[in-house]
CSV table of C-alpha atoms and ligand atoms in Angstrom, one decimal:
chain,number,residue,atom,x,y,z
A,1,UNK,CA,61.9,-74.7,-35.9
A,2,UNK,CA,64.0,-72.3,-33.9
A,3,UNK,CA,64.5,-73.2,-30.3
A,4,UNK,CA,64.4,-70.2,-28.0
A,5,UNK,CA,65.1,-70.3,-24.2
A,6,UNK,CA,63.5,-67.7,-22.0
A,7,UNK,CA,64.7,-67.7,-18.4
A,8,UNK,CA,62.5,-66.3,-15.6
A,9,UNK,CA,59.4,-66.7,-17.7
A,10,UNK,CA,57.1,-67.4,-14.6
A,11,UNK,CA,58.0,-64.0,-13.1
A,12,UNK,CA,56.5,-60.6,-13.8
A,13,UNK,CA,58.1,-59.4,-17.0
A,14,UNK,CA,59.1,-62.9,-18.2
A,15,UNK,CA,55.5,-64.1,-18.2
A,16,UNK,CA,54.5,-61.2,-20.5
A,17,UNK,CA,57.5,-62.0,-22.8
A,18,UNK,CA,56.8,-65.7,-22.9
A,19,UNK,CA,53.1,-65.1,-23.8
A,20,UNK,CA,54.1,-62.7,-26.5
A,21,UNK,CA,56.6,-65.1,-28.1
A,22,UNK,CA,54.4,-68.2,-27.8
A,23,UNK,CA,51.5,-66.4,-29.4
A,24,UNK,CA,53.4,-64.4,-32.1
A,25,UNK,CA,55.9,-67.0,-33.2
A,26,UNK,CA,54.4,-70.4,-33.8
A,27,UNK,CA,57.6,-71.2,-35.8
A,28,UNK,CA,59.6,-71.0,-32.6
A,29,UNK,CA,59.6,-73.6,-29.8
A,30,UNK,CA,59.7,-71.5,-26.6
A,31,UNK,CA,61.3,-73.2,-23.5
A,32,UNK,CA,60.6,-71.4,-20.3
A,33,UNK,CA,63.3,-72.1,-17.6
A,34,UNK,CA,62.3,-71.0,-14.2
A,35,UNK,CA,63.2,-72.1,-10.6
A,36,UNK,CA,59.8,-71.0,-9.3
A,37,UNK,CA,61.2,-69.0,-6.4
A,38,UNK,CA,58.8,-66.9,-4.3
A,39,UNK,CA,58.6,-64.5,-7.4
A,40,UNK,CA,57.8,-67.2,-10.0
A,41,UNK,CA,54.2,-68.4,-10.5
A,42,UNK,CA,52.9,-70.7,-13.2
A,43,UNK,CA,49.5,-69.1,-12.8
A,44,UNK,CA,51.1,-66.0,-14.6
A,45,UNK,CA,51.2,-68.0,-17.8
A,46,UNK,CA,48.4,-70.5,-17.3
A,47,UNK,CA,46.7,-69.3,-20.6
A,48,UNK,CA,49.5,-70.6,-22.8
A,49,UNK,CA,50.7,-73.7,-20.9
A,50,UNK,CA,49.1,-76.1,-23.4
A,51,UNK,CA,50.3,-74.3,-26.5
A,52,UNK,CA,52.0,-76.7,-28.9
A,53,UNK,CA,55.1,-74.5,-29.2
A,54,UNK,CA,55.7,-74.1,-25.5
A,55,UNK,CA,57.5,-76.2,-22.8
A,56,UNK,CA,58.1,-75.3,-19.2
A,57,UNK,CA,61.3,-76.5,-17.5
A,58,UNK,CA,61.7,-76.2,-13.8
A,59,UNK,CA,65.3,-75.6,-13.0
A,60,UNK,CA,67.9,-73.4,-11.3
A,61,UNK,CA,70.4,-71.4,-13.3
A,62,UNK,CA,72.9,-71.5,-10.4
A,63,UNK,CA,73.3,-75.2,-11.1
A,64,UNK,CA,76.0,-75.3,-13.8
A,65,UNK,CA,75.8,-79.1,-14.5
A,66,UNK,CA,72.0,-78.8,-15.0
A,67,UNK,CA,72.4,-75.8,-17.2
A,68,UNK,CA,75.1,-77.4,-19.4
A,69,UNK,CA,73.1,-80.6,-19.8
A,70,UNK,CA,70.0,-78.6,-20.8
A,71,UNK,CA,71.9,-76.7,-23.5
A,72,UNK,CA,73.6,-79.8,-24.9
A,73,UNK,CA,70.2,-81.5,-25.0
A,74,UNK,CA,68.2,-78.7,-26.7
A,75,UNK,CA,70.9,-76.8,-28.6
A,76,UNK,CA,69.0,-73.5,-28.2
A,77,UNK,CA,69.3,-71.0,-31.1
A,78,UNK,CA,68.5,-68.0,-28.9
A,79,UNK,CA,68.3,-67.1,-25.2
A,80,UNK,CA,66.4,-64.2,-23.6
A,81,UNK,CA,67.7,-64.1,-20.0
A,82,UNK,CA,65.3,-62.5,-17.5
A,83,UNK,CA,65.7,-64.9,-14.5
A,84,UNK,CA,67.0,-62.8,-11.5
A,85,UNK,CA,66.6,-61.9,-7.9
A,86,UNK,CA,64.9,-58.5,-8.6
A,87,UNK,CA,64.0,-56.8,-5.4
A,88,UNK,CA,66.3,-54.1,-4.0
A,89,UNK,CA,65.1,-54.4,-0.4
A,90,UNK,CA,65.8,-58.2,-0.4
A,91,UNK,CA,69.3,-57.5,-1.8
A,92,UNK,CA,70.0,-55.4,1.2
A,93,UNK,CA,69.2,-58.2,3.6
A,94,UNK,CA,70.7,-61.1,1.6
A,95,UNK,CA,73.2,-59.8,-1.0
A,96,UNK,CA,74.7,-63.3,-1.7
A,97,UNK,CA,71.5,-64.6,-3.0
A,98,UNK,CA,71.8,-61.9,-5.7
A,99,UNK,CA,75.4,-62.8,-6.5
A,100,UNK,CA,74.4,-66.5,-6.9
A,101,UNK,CA,71.5,-66.0,-9.3
A,102,UNK,CA,72.3,-62.7,-11.0
A,103,UNK,CA,76.1,-63.2,-11.4
A,104,UNK,CA,76.8,-67.0,-11.1
A,105,UNK,CA,73.5,-67.9,-12.8
A,106,UNK,CA,74.3,-65.6,-15.7
A,107,UNK,CA,77.8,-67.0,-15.9
A,108,UNK,CA,76.5,-70.5,-16.2
A,109,UNK,CA,74.3,-69.5,-19.1
A,110,UNK,CA,77.1,-67.7,-20.8
A,111,UNK,CA,79.4,-70.7,-20.4
A,112,UNK,CA,76.8,-73.0,-21.8
A,113,UNK,CA,76.2,-70.9,-24.9
A,114,UNK,CA,79.9,-70.3,-25.4
A,115,UNK,CA,80.3,-74.1,-25.6
A,116,UNK,CA,77.3,-75.0,-27.8
A,117,UNK,CA,77.7,-72.1,-30.2
A,118,UNK,CA,81.5,-72.3,-30.5
A,119,UNK,CA,81.5,-73.7,-34.0
A,120,UNK,CA,78.6,-71.8,-35.5
A,121,UNK,CA,77.3,-68.5,-34.2
A,122,UNK,CA,75.2,-67.7,-37.3
A,123,UNK,CA,71.7,-66.7,-36.3
A,124,UNK,CA,72.4,-67.1,-32.6
A,125,UNK,CA,71.8,-64.5,-30.0
A,126,UNK,CA,72.1,-64.1,-26.2
A,127,UNK,CA,69.8,-61.3,-25.0
A,128,UNK,CA,70.5,-60.1,-21.5
A,129,UNK,CA,67.7,-58.2,-19.9
A,130,UNK,CA,69.0,-55.6,-17.4
A,131,UNK,CA,68.1,-52.6,-15.5
A,132,UNK,CA,68.7,-48.8,-15.5
A,133,UNK,CA,69.8,-49.2,-11.8
A,134,UNK,CA,73.3,-50.1,-13.0
A,135,UNK,CA,73.9,-46.4,-13.8
A,136,UNK,CA,73.4,-45.5,-10.1
A,137,UNK,CA,71.4,-42.3,-9.4
A,138,UNK,CA,70.6,-39.1,-11.1
A,139,UNK,CA,70.3,-35.7,-9.4
A,140,UNK,CA,67.4,-33.3,-10.3
A,141,UNK,CA,68.6,-33.0,-13.9
A,142,UNK,CA,69.7,-35.3,-16.7
A,143,UNK,CA,68.9,-38.7,-18.2
A,144,UNK,CA,70.6,-42.1,-18.3
A,145,UNK,CA,72.0,-42.8,-21.8
A,146,UNK,CA,73.7,-45.9,-23.1
A,147,UNK,CA,77.1,-44.2,-22.4
A,148,UNK,CA,76.4,-43.2,-18.8
A,149,UNK,CA,79.1,-44.8,-16.6
A,150,UNK,CA,78.0,-47.7,-14.4
A,151,UNK,CA,77.8,-46.7,-10.7
A,152,UNK,CA,75.5,-49.2,-9.0
A,153,UNK,CA,74.5,-48.4,-5.4
A,154,UNK,CA,72.6,-51.5,-4.1
A,155,UNK,CA,73.7,-55.1,-4.0
A,156,UNK,CA,70.9,-55.8,-6.5
A,157,UNK,CA,72.2,-53.2,-9.0
A,158,UNK,CA,75.8,-54.2,-8.4
A,159,UNK,CA,74.9,-57.9,-9.2
A,160,UNK,CA,73.1,-56.8,-12.4
A,161,UNK,CA,76.0,-54.5,-13.4
A,162,UNK,CA,78.4,-57.4,-12.8
A,163,UNK,CA,76.3,-59.7,-15.1
A,164,UNK,CA,76.1,-57.0,-17.8
A,165,UNK,CA,79.9,-56.7,-17.7
A,166,UNK,CA,80.4,-60.4,-18.1
A,167,UNK,CA,78.0,-60.5,-21.1
A,168,UNK,CA,79.9,-57.8,-22.7
A,169,UNK,CA,83.3,-59.4,-21.9
A,170,UNK,CA,82.1,-62.7,-23.4
A,171,UNK,CA,81.2,-60.7,-26.6
A,172,UNK,CA,84.7,-59.2,-26.7
A,173,UNK,CA,86.7,-62.3,-25.7
A,174,UNK,CA,84.7,-65.2,-27.2
A,175,UNK,CA,82.8,-63.4,-30.0
A,176,UNK,CA,79.4,-64.1,-28.3
A,177,UNK,CA,76.6,-62.6,-30.3
A,178,UNK,CA,74.8,-60.6,-27.6
A,179,UNK,CA,72.5,-57.7,-27.0
A,180,UNK,CA,71.7,-55.9,-23.6
A,181,UNK,CA,68.8,-53.7,-22.7
A,182,UNK,CA,68.6,-51.6,-19.6
A,183,UNK,CA,65.0,-50.7,-18.7
A,184,UNK,CA,63.4,-48.4,-16.1
A,185,UNK,CA,60.7,-49.4,-13.6
A,186,UNK,CA,57.9,-51.6,-15.0
A,187,UNK,CA,54.4,-51.9,-13.7
A,188,UNK,CA,51.3,-53.9,-14.8
A,189,UNK,CA,49.5,-57.2,-14.2
A,190,UNK,CA,51.3,-60.0,-12.4
A,191,UNK,CA,53.7,-57.6,-10.6
A,192,UNK,CA,54.7,-59.2,-7.3
A,193,UNK,CA,53.3,-57.1,-4.4
A,194,UNK,CA,56.7,-56.4,-2.8
A,195,UNK,CA,57.2,-53.6,-5.3
A,196,UNK,CA,55.8,-50.1,-4.9
A,197,UNK,CA,52.7,-50.1,-7.2
A,198,UNK,CA,51.3,-53.6,-6.4
A,199,UNK,CA,52.2,-53.3,-2.7
A,200,UNK,CA,50.2,-50.0,-2.5
A,201,UNK,CA,47.3,-51.5,-4.5
A,202,UNK,CA,47.2,-54.5,-2.2
A,203,UNK,CA,47.4,-52.4,1.0
A,204,UNK,CA,44.7,-50.1,-0.2
A,205,UNK,CA,42.4,-53.0,-0.9
A,206,UNK,CA,43.1,-54.3,2.6
A,207,UNK,CA,43.0,-50.9,4.3
A,208,UNK,CA,46.6,-51.3,5.5
A,209,UNK,CA,49.1,-48.5,6.0
A,210,UNK,CA,50.9,-47.3,2.8
A,211,UNK,CA,54.6,-47.3,3.7
A,212,UNK,CA,56.4,-44.4,1.9
A,213,UNK,CA,60.2,-44.5,2.3
A,214,UNK,CA,61.9,-41.4,3.5
A,215,UNK,CA,60.4,-38.1,2.3
A,216,UNK,CA,58.7,-39.8,-0.7
A,217,UNK,CA,60.5,-37.4,-3.1
A,218,UNK,CA,62.4,-40.3,-4.9
A,219,UNK,CA,61.6,-40.4,-8.6
A,220,UNK,CA,61.2,-43.3,-10.9
A,221,UNK,CA,60.4,-43.6,-14.7
A,222,UNK,CA,57.5,-46.0,-15.1
A,223,UNK,CA,56.8,-48.2,-18.2
A,224,UNK,CA,53.8,-50.5,-18.8
A,225,UNK,CA,55.1,-54.1,-18.8
A,226,UNK,CA,53.6,-55.0,-22.1
A,227,UNK,CA,55.4,-52.1,-23.8
A,228,UNK,CA,58.6,-53.5,-22.3
A,229,UNK,CA,57.7,-56.9,-23.8
A,230,UNK,CA,57.2,-55.3,-27.2
A,231,UNK,CA,60.6,-53.6,-26.9
A,232,UNK,CA,62.2,-56.9,-26.0
A,233,UNK,CA,60.7,-58.6,-29.0
A,234,UNK,CA,62.0,-55.8,-31.2
A,235,UNK,CA,65.5,-55.8,-29.8
A,236,UNK,CA,65.7,-59.6,-30.0
A,237,UNK,CA,64.8,-59.6,-33.7
A,238,UNK,CA,66.2,-56.3,-34.9
A,239,UNK,CA,68.8,-55.0,-32.4
A,240,UNK,CA,72.4,-55.0,-33.4
A,241,UNK,CA,74.9,-57.5,-31.9
A,242,UNK,CA,77.2,-56.1,-29.2
A,243,UNK,CA,74.9,-53.1,-28.6
A,244,UNK,CA,73.1,-51.8,-25.5
A,245,UNK,CA,69.6,-50.1,-25.7
A,246,UNK,CA,68.0,-48.2,-22.9
A,247,UNK,CA,64.2,-48.6,-22.5
A,248,UNK,CA,62.1,-46.2,-20.5
A,249,UNK,CA,58.6,-44.7,-20.2
A,250,UNK,CA,59.3,-41.0,-20.6
A,251,UNK,CA,57.2,-40.9,-17.5
A,252,UNK,CA,58.8,-39.7,-14.3
A,253,UNK,CA,56.9,-39.6,-11.0
A,254,UNK,CA,57.9,-38.8,-7.5
A,255,UNK,CA,56.8,-41.7,-5.2
A,256,UNK,CA,54.5,-39.6,-3.1
A,257,UNK,CA,52.7,-38.2,-6.1
A,258,UNK,CA,52.3,-41.6,-7.5
A,259,UNK,CA,50.9,-43.0,-4.3
A,260,UNK,CA,48.4,-40.1,-4.1
A,261,UNK,CA,47.3,-40.8,-7.7
A,262,UNK,CA,46.8,-44.5,-6.8
A,263,UNK,CA,44.8,-43.6,-3.7
A,264,UNK,CA,42.5,-41.3,-5.8
A,265,UNK,CA,42.0,-44.0,-8.5
A,266,UNK,CA,41.4,-46.7,-6.0
A,267,UNK,CA,38.9,-44.6,-4.1
A,268,UNK,CA,37.0,-44.2,-7.4
A,269,UNK,CA,37.1,-47.8,-8.4
A,270,UNK,CA,36.2,-49.1,-4.9
A,271,UNK,CA,33.4,-46.6,-4.5
A,272,UNK,CA,35.1,-45.1,-1.3
A,273,UNK,CA,34.7,-41.4,-0.4
A,274,UNK,CA,37.5,-39.3,-2.0
A,275,UNK,CA,40.5,-39.0,0.4
A,276,UNK,CA,39.8,-42.3,2.2
A,277,UNK,CA,42.9,-44.2,1.0
A,278,UNK,CA,45.3,-41.3,1.3
A,279,UNK,CA,44.7,-41.3,5.0
A,280,UNK,CA,46.6,-44.6,5.0
A,281,UNK,CA,49.8,-43.0,3.8
A,282,UNK,CA,52.6,-43.5,6.4
A,283,UNK,CA,56.2,-42.3,6.1
A,284,UNK,CA,58.6,-45.0,7.1
A,285,UNK,CA,62.3,-45.5,7.6
A,286,UNK,CA,64.2,-44.9,4.3
A,287,UNK,CA,65.9,-47.5,2.2
A,288,UNK,CA,69.7,-47.5,2.8
A,289,UNK,CA,71.6,-46.3,-0.3
A,290,UNK,CA,68.3,-45.2,-1.9
A,291,UNK,CA,68.8,-43.9,-5.4
A,292,UNK,CA,67.2,-40.4,-5.7
A,293,UNK,CA,66.1,-40.5,-9.3
A,294,UNK,CA,66.1,-42.7,-12.4
A,295,UNK,CA,65.1,-41.4,-15.8
A,296,UNK,CA,65.9,-42.9,-19.2
A,297,UNK,CA,66.8,-41.4,-22.5
A,298,UNK,CA,65.2,-43.9,-24.8
A,299,UNK,CA,66.0,-42.1,-28.0
A,300,UNK,CA,68.4,-44.8,-29.4
A,301,UNK,CA,65.8,-47.5,-29.4
A,302,UNK,CA,63.3,-45.0,-30.7
A,303,UNK,CA,65.5,-43.8,-33.6
A,304,UNK,CA,67.1,-47.1,-34.5
A,305,UNK,CA,64.2,-49.5,-34.0
A,306,UNK,CA,61.2,-47.3,-34.0
A,307,UNK,CA,60.0,-48.3,-30.5
A,308,UNK,CA,58.1,-46.0,-28.2
A,309,UNK,CA,55.6,-46.7,-25.3
A,310,UNK,CA,52.1,-47.2,-26.7
A,311,UNK,CA,50.2,-47.1,-23.4
A,312,UNK,CA,49.7,-43.8,-21.5
A,313,UNK,CA,50.3,-43.9,-17.8
A,314,UNK,CA,46.6,-43.1,-17.2
A,315,UNK,CA,45.5,-46.1,-19.2
A,316,UNK,CA,48.2,-48.4,-17.9
A,317,UNK,CA,47.6,-47.6,-14.3
A,318,UNK,CA,43.8,-48.0,-14.8
A,319,UNK,CA,44.2,-51.4,-16.5
A,320,UNK,CA,46.7,-52.5,-13.7
A,321,UNK,CA,44.3,-51.6,-10.9
A,322,UNK,CA,41.4,-53.4,-12.7
A,323,UNK,CA,43.6,-56.5,-13.1
A,324,UNK,CA,44.4,-56.6,-9.4
A,325,UNK,CA,40.7,-56.0,-8.4
A,326,UNK,CA,39.7,-58.8,-10.8
A,327,UNK,CA,42.5,-61.1,-9.6
A,328,UNK,CA,42.2,-61.1,-5.8
A,329,UNK,CA,42.7,-64.8,-5.7
A,330,UNK,CA,46.1,-64.4,-7.3
A,331,UNK,CA,46.9,-61.6,-4.8
A,332,UNK,CA,45.8,-63.7,-1.9
A,333,UNK,CA,47.8,-66.8,-3.1
A,334,UNK,CA,51.0,-64.8,-3.5
A,335,UNK,CA,50.7,-62.9,-0.3
A,336,UNK,CA,50.0,-66.0,1.9
A,337,UNK,CA,52.8,-68.0,3.5
A,338,UNK,CA,56.3,-66.5,3.3
A,339,UNK,CA,55.2,-63.1,2.1
A,340,UNK,CA,53.8,-62.2,5.5
A,341,UNK,CA,57.1,-63.1,7.1
A,342,UNK,CA,59.0,-60.9,4.6
A,343,UNK,CA,56.5,-58.1,5.1
A,344,UNK,CA,56.7,-58.1,8.9
A,345,UNK,CA,60.5,-58.1,8.7
A,346,UNK,CA,60.7,-55.3,6.1
A,347,UNK,CA,58.0,-53.0,7.6
A,348,UNK,CA,58.2,-53.9,11.3
B,1,NAD,P1,60.7,-61.2,-11.0
B,1,NAD,O1,61.3,-61.3,-9.6
B,1,NAD,O2,59.2,-60.9,-11.0
B,1,NAD,O3,60.9,-62.6,-11.7
B,1,NAD,C1,62.1,-63.3,-11.7
B,1,NAD,C2,61.9,-64.7,-12.2
B,1,NAD,O4,63.1,-65.4,-12.2
B,1,NAD,C3,60.9,-65.5,-11.2
B,1,NAD,O5,60.0,-66.3,-12.0
B,1,NAD,C4,61.9,-66.5,-10.5
B,1,NAD,O6,61.3,-67.7,-10.2
B,1,NAD,C5,63.0,-66.7,-11.5
B,1,NAD,N1,64.3,-67.0,-10.9
B,1,NAD,C6,64.8,-66.4,-9.8
B,1,NAD,N2,66.0,-67.0,-9.5
B,1,NAD,C7,66.1,-68.1,-10.4
B,1,NAD,C8,67.1,-69.1,-10.6
B,1,NAD,N3,68.2,-69.1,-9.8
B,1,NAD,N4,67.0,-69.9,-11.6
B,1,NAD,C9,65.9,-69.8,-12.4
B,1,NAD,N5,64.9,-68.9,-12.3
B,1,NAD,C10,65.0,-68.1,-11.3
B,1,NAD,O7,61.5,-60.2,-11.8
B,1,NAD,P2,61.0,-59.2,-13.0
B,1,NAD,O8,60.6,-57.9,-12.3
B,1,NAD,O9,60.1,-59.8,-13.9
B,1,NAD,O10,62.4,-58.9,-13.7
B,1,NAD,C11,62.8,-59.7,-14.8
B,1,NAD,C12,64.2,-59.2,-15.3
B,1,NAD,O11,64.0,-57.9,-15.7
B,1,NAD,C13,65.3,-59.2,-14.2
B,1,NAD,O12,66.5,-59.6,-14.8
B,1,NAD,C14,65.3,-57.8,-13.8
B,1,NAD,O13,66.6,-57.4,-13.3
B,1,NAD,C15,65.0,-57.0,-15.0
B,1,NAD,N6,64.3,-55.7,-14.9
B,1,NAD,C16,63.2,-55.6,-14.1
B,1,NAD,C17,62.6,-54.4,-14.1
B,1,NAD,C18,61.3,-54.1,-13.2
B,1,NAD,O14,60.9,-53.0,-13.1
B,1,NAD,N7,60.7,-55.2,-12.7
B,1,NAD,C19,63.1,-53.3,-14.8
B,1,NAD,C20,64.2,-53.5,-15.6
B,1,NAD,C21,64.8,-54.7,-15.6
B,2,DAU,O1,64.6,-49.3,-12.3
B,2,DAU,C1,64.3,-50.6,-12.6
B,2,DAU,C2,64.2,-51.4,-11.3
B,2,DAU,O2,62.9,-51.0,-10.8
B,2,DAU,C3,64.3,-52.9,-11.5
B,2,DAU,O3,65.6,-53.3,-12.0
B,2,DAU,C4,64.0,-53.6,-10.2
B,2,DAU,O4,64.0,-55.0,-10.4
B,2,DAU,C5,62.6,-53.2,-9.7
B,2,DAU,O5,62.4,-53.8,-8.4
B,2,DAU,C6,62.6,-51.7,-9.6
B,2,DAU,O6,63.4,-51.2,-8.5
B,2,DAU,P1,63.0,-50.0,-7.5
B,2,DAU,O7,63.8,-50.1,-6.3
B,2,DAU,O8,63.0,-48.7,-8.2
B,2,DAU,O9,61.4,-50.4,-7.3
B,2,DAU,P2,60.5,-50.6,-6.0
B,2,DAU,O10,59.1,-50.9,-6.5
B,2,DAU,O11,61.1,-51.5,-4.9
B,2,DAU,O12,60.5,-49.1,-5.4
B,2,DAU,C7,60.1,-48.0,-6.2
B,2,DAU,C8,60.3,-46.7,-5.4
B,2,DAU,O13,59.4,-46.8,-4.3
B,2,DAU,C9,61.7,-46.6,-4.7
B,2,DAU,O14,62.0,-45.2,-4.6
B,2,DAU,C10,61.4,-47.1,-3.3
B,2,DAU,C11,60.0,-46.7,-3.0
B,2,DAU,N1,59.2,-47.6,-2.1
B,2,DAU,C12,59.2,-48.9,-2.4
B,2,DAU,C13,58.5,-49.8,-1.6
B,2,DAU,C14,58.5,-51.3,-1.9
B,2,DAU,C15,58.5,-47.1,-1.0
B,2,DAU,O15,58.5,-45.8,-0.8
B,2,DAU,N2,57.8,-47.9,-0.2
B,2,DAU,C16,57.8,-49.3,-0.4
B,2,DAU,O16,57.1,-50.0,0.4
């Protein structure tokens, strides 16, 4: 039985990846390592917690001794690394937290696999899940390709870029069998409501102002999270070692248009008169260093591995809104406590 470690599997994307691997690969034992920070929630994966091929390990990747002991004990055959501090706004107020988890944490994992795989790299793979934000920002034209130079603008993207560079360097220097993907903005169930789409959904439900940064003309390329999980599965199994693949939704939206679309859909689903939620839109102070536009050229993964998004934005957004409306307990539990403190500081 192959032993596969997934880090950050109690978070948004990680929970969808863990579920997919546990259900699809009974021949693998899936270990989910997560520190359960504010962003990690075991309720996200409650449906698979008693599966025979699944084990949860609570632990912090910044703790090198813990990580080394864990790898020596389990001798993992593969690692899918998703654990990270992931929110740009939080990286602006506390950059060091991002260095600790995203850079040092990744280094600890790299050092651990370097040691346990030093004599036999056959069939082993370290898969680093990264972001398109490492490329910086686009103007009105063009797309990010795998050869776009790195030019990160936020402490979050700088920390992810640093970790990508270390993964690549371990490949060159120590022969680490690795693969990296850089993906665009995900959306879907279990997305923590500090990020644009779930924050707007939560605020619409609660009739709270909808804070749009700057002029709202910033553009993101949105991908349904389950399509990302499918791509991750494919790259883990069929991607080439020492390669990078960009993943995106072919689905660009200016923030303000997306917020209007959400308002319209939520009014329909909540039975409110058309135009009710849009009245909550409030322009607020811009994010410092705000990247204007992200858009992915996902032709490499499409041509080489046959991946493309399967869910239209219309379907994905509708399913996402339905999930939040059916899971108000989840929303309430993740927005109680420290969330309120964060929210007041961020949107004061
Ligand atoms: P998330 O914030 O929802 O989840 C992160 C998870 O990592 C949480 O469960 C948290 O508890 C865990 N974690 C954080 N610090 C840890 C530590 N020190 N030790 C162990 N576990 C720790 O993040 P997400 O949005 O699911 O993103 C997952 C990965 O995908 C990240 O690496 C992120 O950079 C990347 N990514 C995200 C997106 C996106 O749109 N969300 C897009 C592209 C790439
Ligand atoms: O591109 C991939 C990245 O997408 C991931 O690597 C990150 O982990 C993920 O958080 C996301 O980063 P963004 O900064 O693009 O996502 P966020 O949801 O924070 O913001 C999306 C856009 O909406 C951005 O232009 C900022 C804007 N925004 C965001 C919030 C939270 C607002 O206008 N108002 C808000 O309240």
